[in-house]
Tab-separated table of C-alpha atoms in Angstrom:
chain	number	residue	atom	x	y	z
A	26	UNK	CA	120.194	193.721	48.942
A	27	UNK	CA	118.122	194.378	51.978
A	28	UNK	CA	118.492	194.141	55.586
A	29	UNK	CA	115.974	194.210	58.606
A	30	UNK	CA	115.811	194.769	62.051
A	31	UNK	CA	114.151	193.719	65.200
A	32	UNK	CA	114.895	194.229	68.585
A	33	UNK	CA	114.284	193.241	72.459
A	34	UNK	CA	113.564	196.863	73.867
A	35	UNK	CA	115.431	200.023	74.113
A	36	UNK	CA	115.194	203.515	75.694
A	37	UNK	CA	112.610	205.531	74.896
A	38	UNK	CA	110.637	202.303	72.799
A	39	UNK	CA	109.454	199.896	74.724
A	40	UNK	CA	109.615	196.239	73.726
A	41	UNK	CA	105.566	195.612	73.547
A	42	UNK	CA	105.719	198.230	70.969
A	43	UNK	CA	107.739	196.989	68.289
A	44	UNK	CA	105.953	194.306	67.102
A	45	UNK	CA	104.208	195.519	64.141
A	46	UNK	CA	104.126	195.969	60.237
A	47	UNK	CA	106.894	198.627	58.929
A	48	UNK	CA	107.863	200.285	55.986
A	49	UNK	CA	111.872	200.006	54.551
A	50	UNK	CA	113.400	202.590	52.720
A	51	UNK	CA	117.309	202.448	51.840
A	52	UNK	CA	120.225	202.483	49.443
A	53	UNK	CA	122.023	199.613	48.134
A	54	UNK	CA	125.615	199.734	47.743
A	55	UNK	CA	125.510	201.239	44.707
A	56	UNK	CA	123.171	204.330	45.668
A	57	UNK	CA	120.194	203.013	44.148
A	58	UNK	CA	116.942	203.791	46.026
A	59	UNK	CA	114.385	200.988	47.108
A	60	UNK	CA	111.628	199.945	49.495
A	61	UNK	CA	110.249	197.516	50.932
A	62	UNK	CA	107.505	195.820	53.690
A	63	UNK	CA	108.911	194.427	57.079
A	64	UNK	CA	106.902	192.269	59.537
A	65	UNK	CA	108.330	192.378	63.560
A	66	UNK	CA	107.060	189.791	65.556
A	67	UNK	CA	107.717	188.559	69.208
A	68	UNK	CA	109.793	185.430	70.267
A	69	UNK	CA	110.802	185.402	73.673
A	70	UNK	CA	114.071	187.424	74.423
A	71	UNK	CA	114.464	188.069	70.795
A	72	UNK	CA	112.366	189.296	68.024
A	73	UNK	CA	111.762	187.781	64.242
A	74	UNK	CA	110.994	189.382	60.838
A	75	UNK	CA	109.901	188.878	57.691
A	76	UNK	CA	110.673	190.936	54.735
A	77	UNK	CA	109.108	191.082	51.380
A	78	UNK	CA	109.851	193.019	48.068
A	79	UNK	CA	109.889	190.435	45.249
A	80	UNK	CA	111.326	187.486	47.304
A	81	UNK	CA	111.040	186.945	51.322
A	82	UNK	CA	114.020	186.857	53.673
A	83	UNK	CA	114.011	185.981	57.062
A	84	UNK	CA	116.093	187.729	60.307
A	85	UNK	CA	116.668	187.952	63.761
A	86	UNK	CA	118.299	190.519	66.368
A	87	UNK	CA	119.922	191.687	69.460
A	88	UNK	CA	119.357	194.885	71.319
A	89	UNK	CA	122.110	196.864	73.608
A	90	UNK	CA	121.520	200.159	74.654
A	91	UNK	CA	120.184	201.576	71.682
A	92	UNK	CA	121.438	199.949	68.925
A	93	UNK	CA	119.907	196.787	67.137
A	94	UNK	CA	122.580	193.959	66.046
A	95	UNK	CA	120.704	191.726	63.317
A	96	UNK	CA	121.456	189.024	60.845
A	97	UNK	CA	119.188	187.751	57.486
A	98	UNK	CA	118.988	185.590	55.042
A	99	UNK	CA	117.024	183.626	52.886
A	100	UNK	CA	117.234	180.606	55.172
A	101	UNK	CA	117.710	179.571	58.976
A	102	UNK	CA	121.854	179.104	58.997
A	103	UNK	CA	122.264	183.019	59.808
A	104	UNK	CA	123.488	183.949	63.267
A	105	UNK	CA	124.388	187.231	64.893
A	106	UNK	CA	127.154	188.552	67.227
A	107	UNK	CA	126.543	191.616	69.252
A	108	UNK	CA	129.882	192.465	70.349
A	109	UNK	CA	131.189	195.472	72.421
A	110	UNK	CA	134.935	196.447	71.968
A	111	UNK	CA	136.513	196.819	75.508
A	112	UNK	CA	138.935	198.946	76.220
A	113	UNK	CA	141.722	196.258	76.670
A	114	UNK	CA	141.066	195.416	72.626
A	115	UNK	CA	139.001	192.107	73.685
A	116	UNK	CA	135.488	191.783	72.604
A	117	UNK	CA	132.246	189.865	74.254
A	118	UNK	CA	128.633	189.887	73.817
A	119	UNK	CA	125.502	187.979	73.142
A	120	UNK	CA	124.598	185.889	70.056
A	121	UNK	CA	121.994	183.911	68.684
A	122	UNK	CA	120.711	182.737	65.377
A	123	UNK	CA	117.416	182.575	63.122
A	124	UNK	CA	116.366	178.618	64.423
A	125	UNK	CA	116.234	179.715	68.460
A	126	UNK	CA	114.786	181.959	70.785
A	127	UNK	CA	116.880	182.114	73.242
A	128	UNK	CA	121.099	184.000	73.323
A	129	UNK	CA	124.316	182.502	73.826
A	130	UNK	CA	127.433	184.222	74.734
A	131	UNK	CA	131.216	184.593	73.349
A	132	UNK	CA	134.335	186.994	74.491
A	133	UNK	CA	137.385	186.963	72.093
A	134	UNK	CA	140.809	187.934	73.726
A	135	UNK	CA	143.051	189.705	71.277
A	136	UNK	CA	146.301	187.586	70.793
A	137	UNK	CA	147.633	189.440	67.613
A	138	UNK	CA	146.925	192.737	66.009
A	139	UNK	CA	147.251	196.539	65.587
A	140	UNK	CA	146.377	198.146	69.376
A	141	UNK	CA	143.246	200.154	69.487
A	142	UNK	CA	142.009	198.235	65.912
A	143	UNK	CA	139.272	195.282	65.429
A	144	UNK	CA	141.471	193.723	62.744
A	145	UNK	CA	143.589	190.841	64.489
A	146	UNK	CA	143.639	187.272	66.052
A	147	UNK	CA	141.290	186.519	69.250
A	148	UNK	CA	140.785	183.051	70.923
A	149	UNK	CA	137.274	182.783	71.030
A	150	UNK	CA	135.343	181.069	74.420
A	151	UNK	CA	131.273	181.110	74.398
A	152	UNK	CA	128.210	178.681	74.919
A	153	UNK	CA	125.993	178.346	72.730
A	154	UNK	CA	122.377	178.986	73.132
A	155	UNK	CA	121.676	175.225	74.661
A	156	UNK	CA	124.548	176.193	77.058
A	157	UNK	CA	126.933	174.108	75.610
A	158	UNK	CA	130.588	175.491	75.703
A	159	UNK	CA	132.943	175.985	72.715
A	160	UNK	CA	136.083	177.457	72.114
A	161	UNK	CA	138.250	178.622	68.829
A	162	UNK	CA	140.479	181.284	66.877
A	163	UNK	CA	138.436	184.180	65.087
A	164	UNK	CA	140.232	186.472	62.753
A	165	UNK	CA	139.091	189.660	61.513
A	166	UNK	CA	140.563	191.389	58.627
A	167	UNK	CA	139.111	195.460	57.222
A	168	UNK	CA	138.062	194.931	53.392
A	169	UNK	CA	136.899	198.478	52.428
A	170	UNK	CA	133.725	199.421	54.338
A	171	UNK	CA	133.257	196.166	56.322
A	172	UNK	CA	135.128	193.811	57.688
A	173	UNK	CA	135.432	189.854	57.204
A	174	UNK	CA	135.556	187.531	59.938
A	175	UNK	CA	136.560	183.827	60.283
A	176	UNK	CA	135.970	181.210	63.424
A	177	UNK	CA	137.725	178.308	63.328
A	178	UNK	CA	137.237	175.554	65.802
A	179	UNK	CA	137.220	171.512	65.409
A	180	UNK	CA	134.524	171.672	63.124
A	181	UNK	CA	136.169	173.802	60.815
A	182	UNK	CA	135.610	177.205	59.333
A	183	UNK	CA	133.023	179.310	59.904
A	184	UNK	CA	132.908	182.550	57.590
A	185	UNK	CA	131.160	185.848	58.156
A	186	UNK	CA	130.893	189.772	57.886
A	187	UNK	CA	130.935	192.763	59.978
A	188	UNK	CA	130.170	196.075	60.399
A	189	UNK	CA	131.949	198.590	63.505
A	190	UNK	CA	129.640	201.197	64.707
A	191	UNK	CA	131.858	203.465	67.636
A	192	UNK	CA	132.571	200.505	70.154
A	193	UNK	CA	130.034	198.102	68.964
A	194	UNK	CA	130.564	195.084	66.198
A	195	UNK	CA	128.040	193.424	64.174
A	196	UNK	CA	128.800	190.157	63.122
A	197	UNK	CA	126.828	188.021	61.013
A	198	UNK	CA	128.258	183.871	60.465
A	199	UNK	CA	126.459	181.387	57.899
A	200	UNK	CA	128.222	181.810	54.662
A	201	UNK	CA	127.725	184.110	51.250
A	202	UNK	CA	124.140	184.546	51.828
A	203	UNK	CA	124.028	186.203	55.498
A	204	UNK	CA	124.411	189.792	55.854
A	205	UNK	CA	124.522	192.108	59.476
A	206	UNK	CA	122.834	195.019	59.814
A	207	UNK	CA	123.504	197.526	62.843
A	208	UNK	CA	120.823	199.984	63.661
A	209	UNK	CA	120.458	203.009	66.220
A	210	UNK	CA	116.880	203.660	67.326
A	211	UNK	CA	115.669	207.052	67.214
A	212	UNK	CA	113.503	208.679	69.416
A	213	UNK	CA	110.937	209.072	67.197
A	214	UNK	CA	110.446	205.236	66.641
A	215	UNK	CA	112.293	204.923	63.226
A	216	UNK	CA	115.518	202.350	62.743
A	217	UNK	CA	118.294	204.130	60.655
A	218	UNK	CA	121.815	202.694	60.061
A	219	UNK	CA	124.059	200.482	58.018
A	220	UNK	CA	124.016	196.950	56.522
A	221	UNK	CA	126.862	194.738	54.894
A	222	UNK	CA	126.550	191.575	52.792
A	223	UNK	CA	129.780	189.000	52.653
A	224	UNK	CA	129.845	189.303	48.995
A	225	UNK	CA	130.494	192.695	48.750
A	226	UNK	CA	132.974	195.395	50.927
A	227	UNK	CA	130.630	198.164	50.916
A	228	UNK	CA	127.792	199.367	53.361
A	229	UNK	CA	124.183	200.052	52.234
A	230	UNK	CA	121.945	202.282	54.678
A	231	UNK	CA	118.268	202.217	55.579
A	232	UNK	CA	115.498	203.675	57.856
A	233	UNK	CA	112.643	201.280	58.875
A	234	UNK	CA	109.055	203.748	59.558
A	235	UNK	CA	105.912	202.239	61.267
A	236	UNK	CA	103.077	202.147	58.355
């Protein structure tokens, strides 16, 4: 399994620069050792990527501070929550998804669960990226390494995966075949960090190096 990342500018790398052809080196869950070829390009406020081995995936990201919140996937269903846990336990952040180039926005207030933990019940308000507004119950619940997520609303269930990193949460939504990655950007210009797929509880890691 592989992840990817893209971004929409951070400190000390400039947006303009990260367009560009990269090369992926990581560990899957189970240790093993691969690579792989990642293409960033530009889209408005977000970025896009292609990654090839011996099939292509497709992903798409969100940049705060300096980390990089993406999803991917082998099709356009995948969306991404960049979420920052307040102090008060509530969450709220950006999100957007593989079909649009532009964000929406969501904050979850805790209504059940351990103080100081992600795991819990949150009502869920937002608006979508065509400024529509929604509302729901999302559950998250820790299974080993990662941590599975649920939104419910009037149009039923919508599953997904996530990944803490300090006071940030990754979340990727569109089923078995989405995973989240959540990357720090170094100084030198390489991406290092974790990535989670729903159909497993354990993190994989990679680095992403300009070729």
């Amino acid at each position: 399994m592989y992840a990817f990342v893209l971004a929409t500018g951070v400190m000390g790398v400039q947006a303009q620069s990260l367009p560009g052809d990269y090369v992926v080196e990581g560990r899957d869950f189970d240790g093993k050792a691969y690579t792989g070829k990642l293409r960033i390009t530009a889209a408005g406020p977000v970025f896009r990527l292609a990654y090839t081995e011996d099939r292509t995936l497709r992903g798409m990201g969100i940049q705060r501070g300096n980390q990089l919140f993406t999803a991917w996937g082998p099709n356009s269903k995948c969306t991404v929550s960049a979420l920052e846990i307040k102090a008060d336990g509530n969450l709220e952040g950006p999100w957007g998804d593989l079909e649009r180039s532009a964000l929406g926005s969501e904050s979850l207030s805790k209504q059940a669960g351990a103080p100081g933990q992600v795991d819990g019940t949150y009502t869920s308000r937002g608006r979508t990226p065509d400024g529509e507004s929604y509302d729901g119950v999302t559950t998250i619940e820790a299974r080993g390494q990662v941590f599975k997520v649920n939104f419910k609303d009037n149009d039923g269930n919508q599953p997904g995966v996530a990944i803490r990193q300090g006071q940030s949460l990754a979340v990727a939504y569109g089923g078995s075949r989405c995973g989240v990655s959540v990357y720090t950007i170094n100084a030198d210009g390489t991406l290092a960090g974790p990535y989670a797929d729903p159909r497993d509880n354990r993190l994989g890691t990679e680095t992403i190096r300009r070729r």
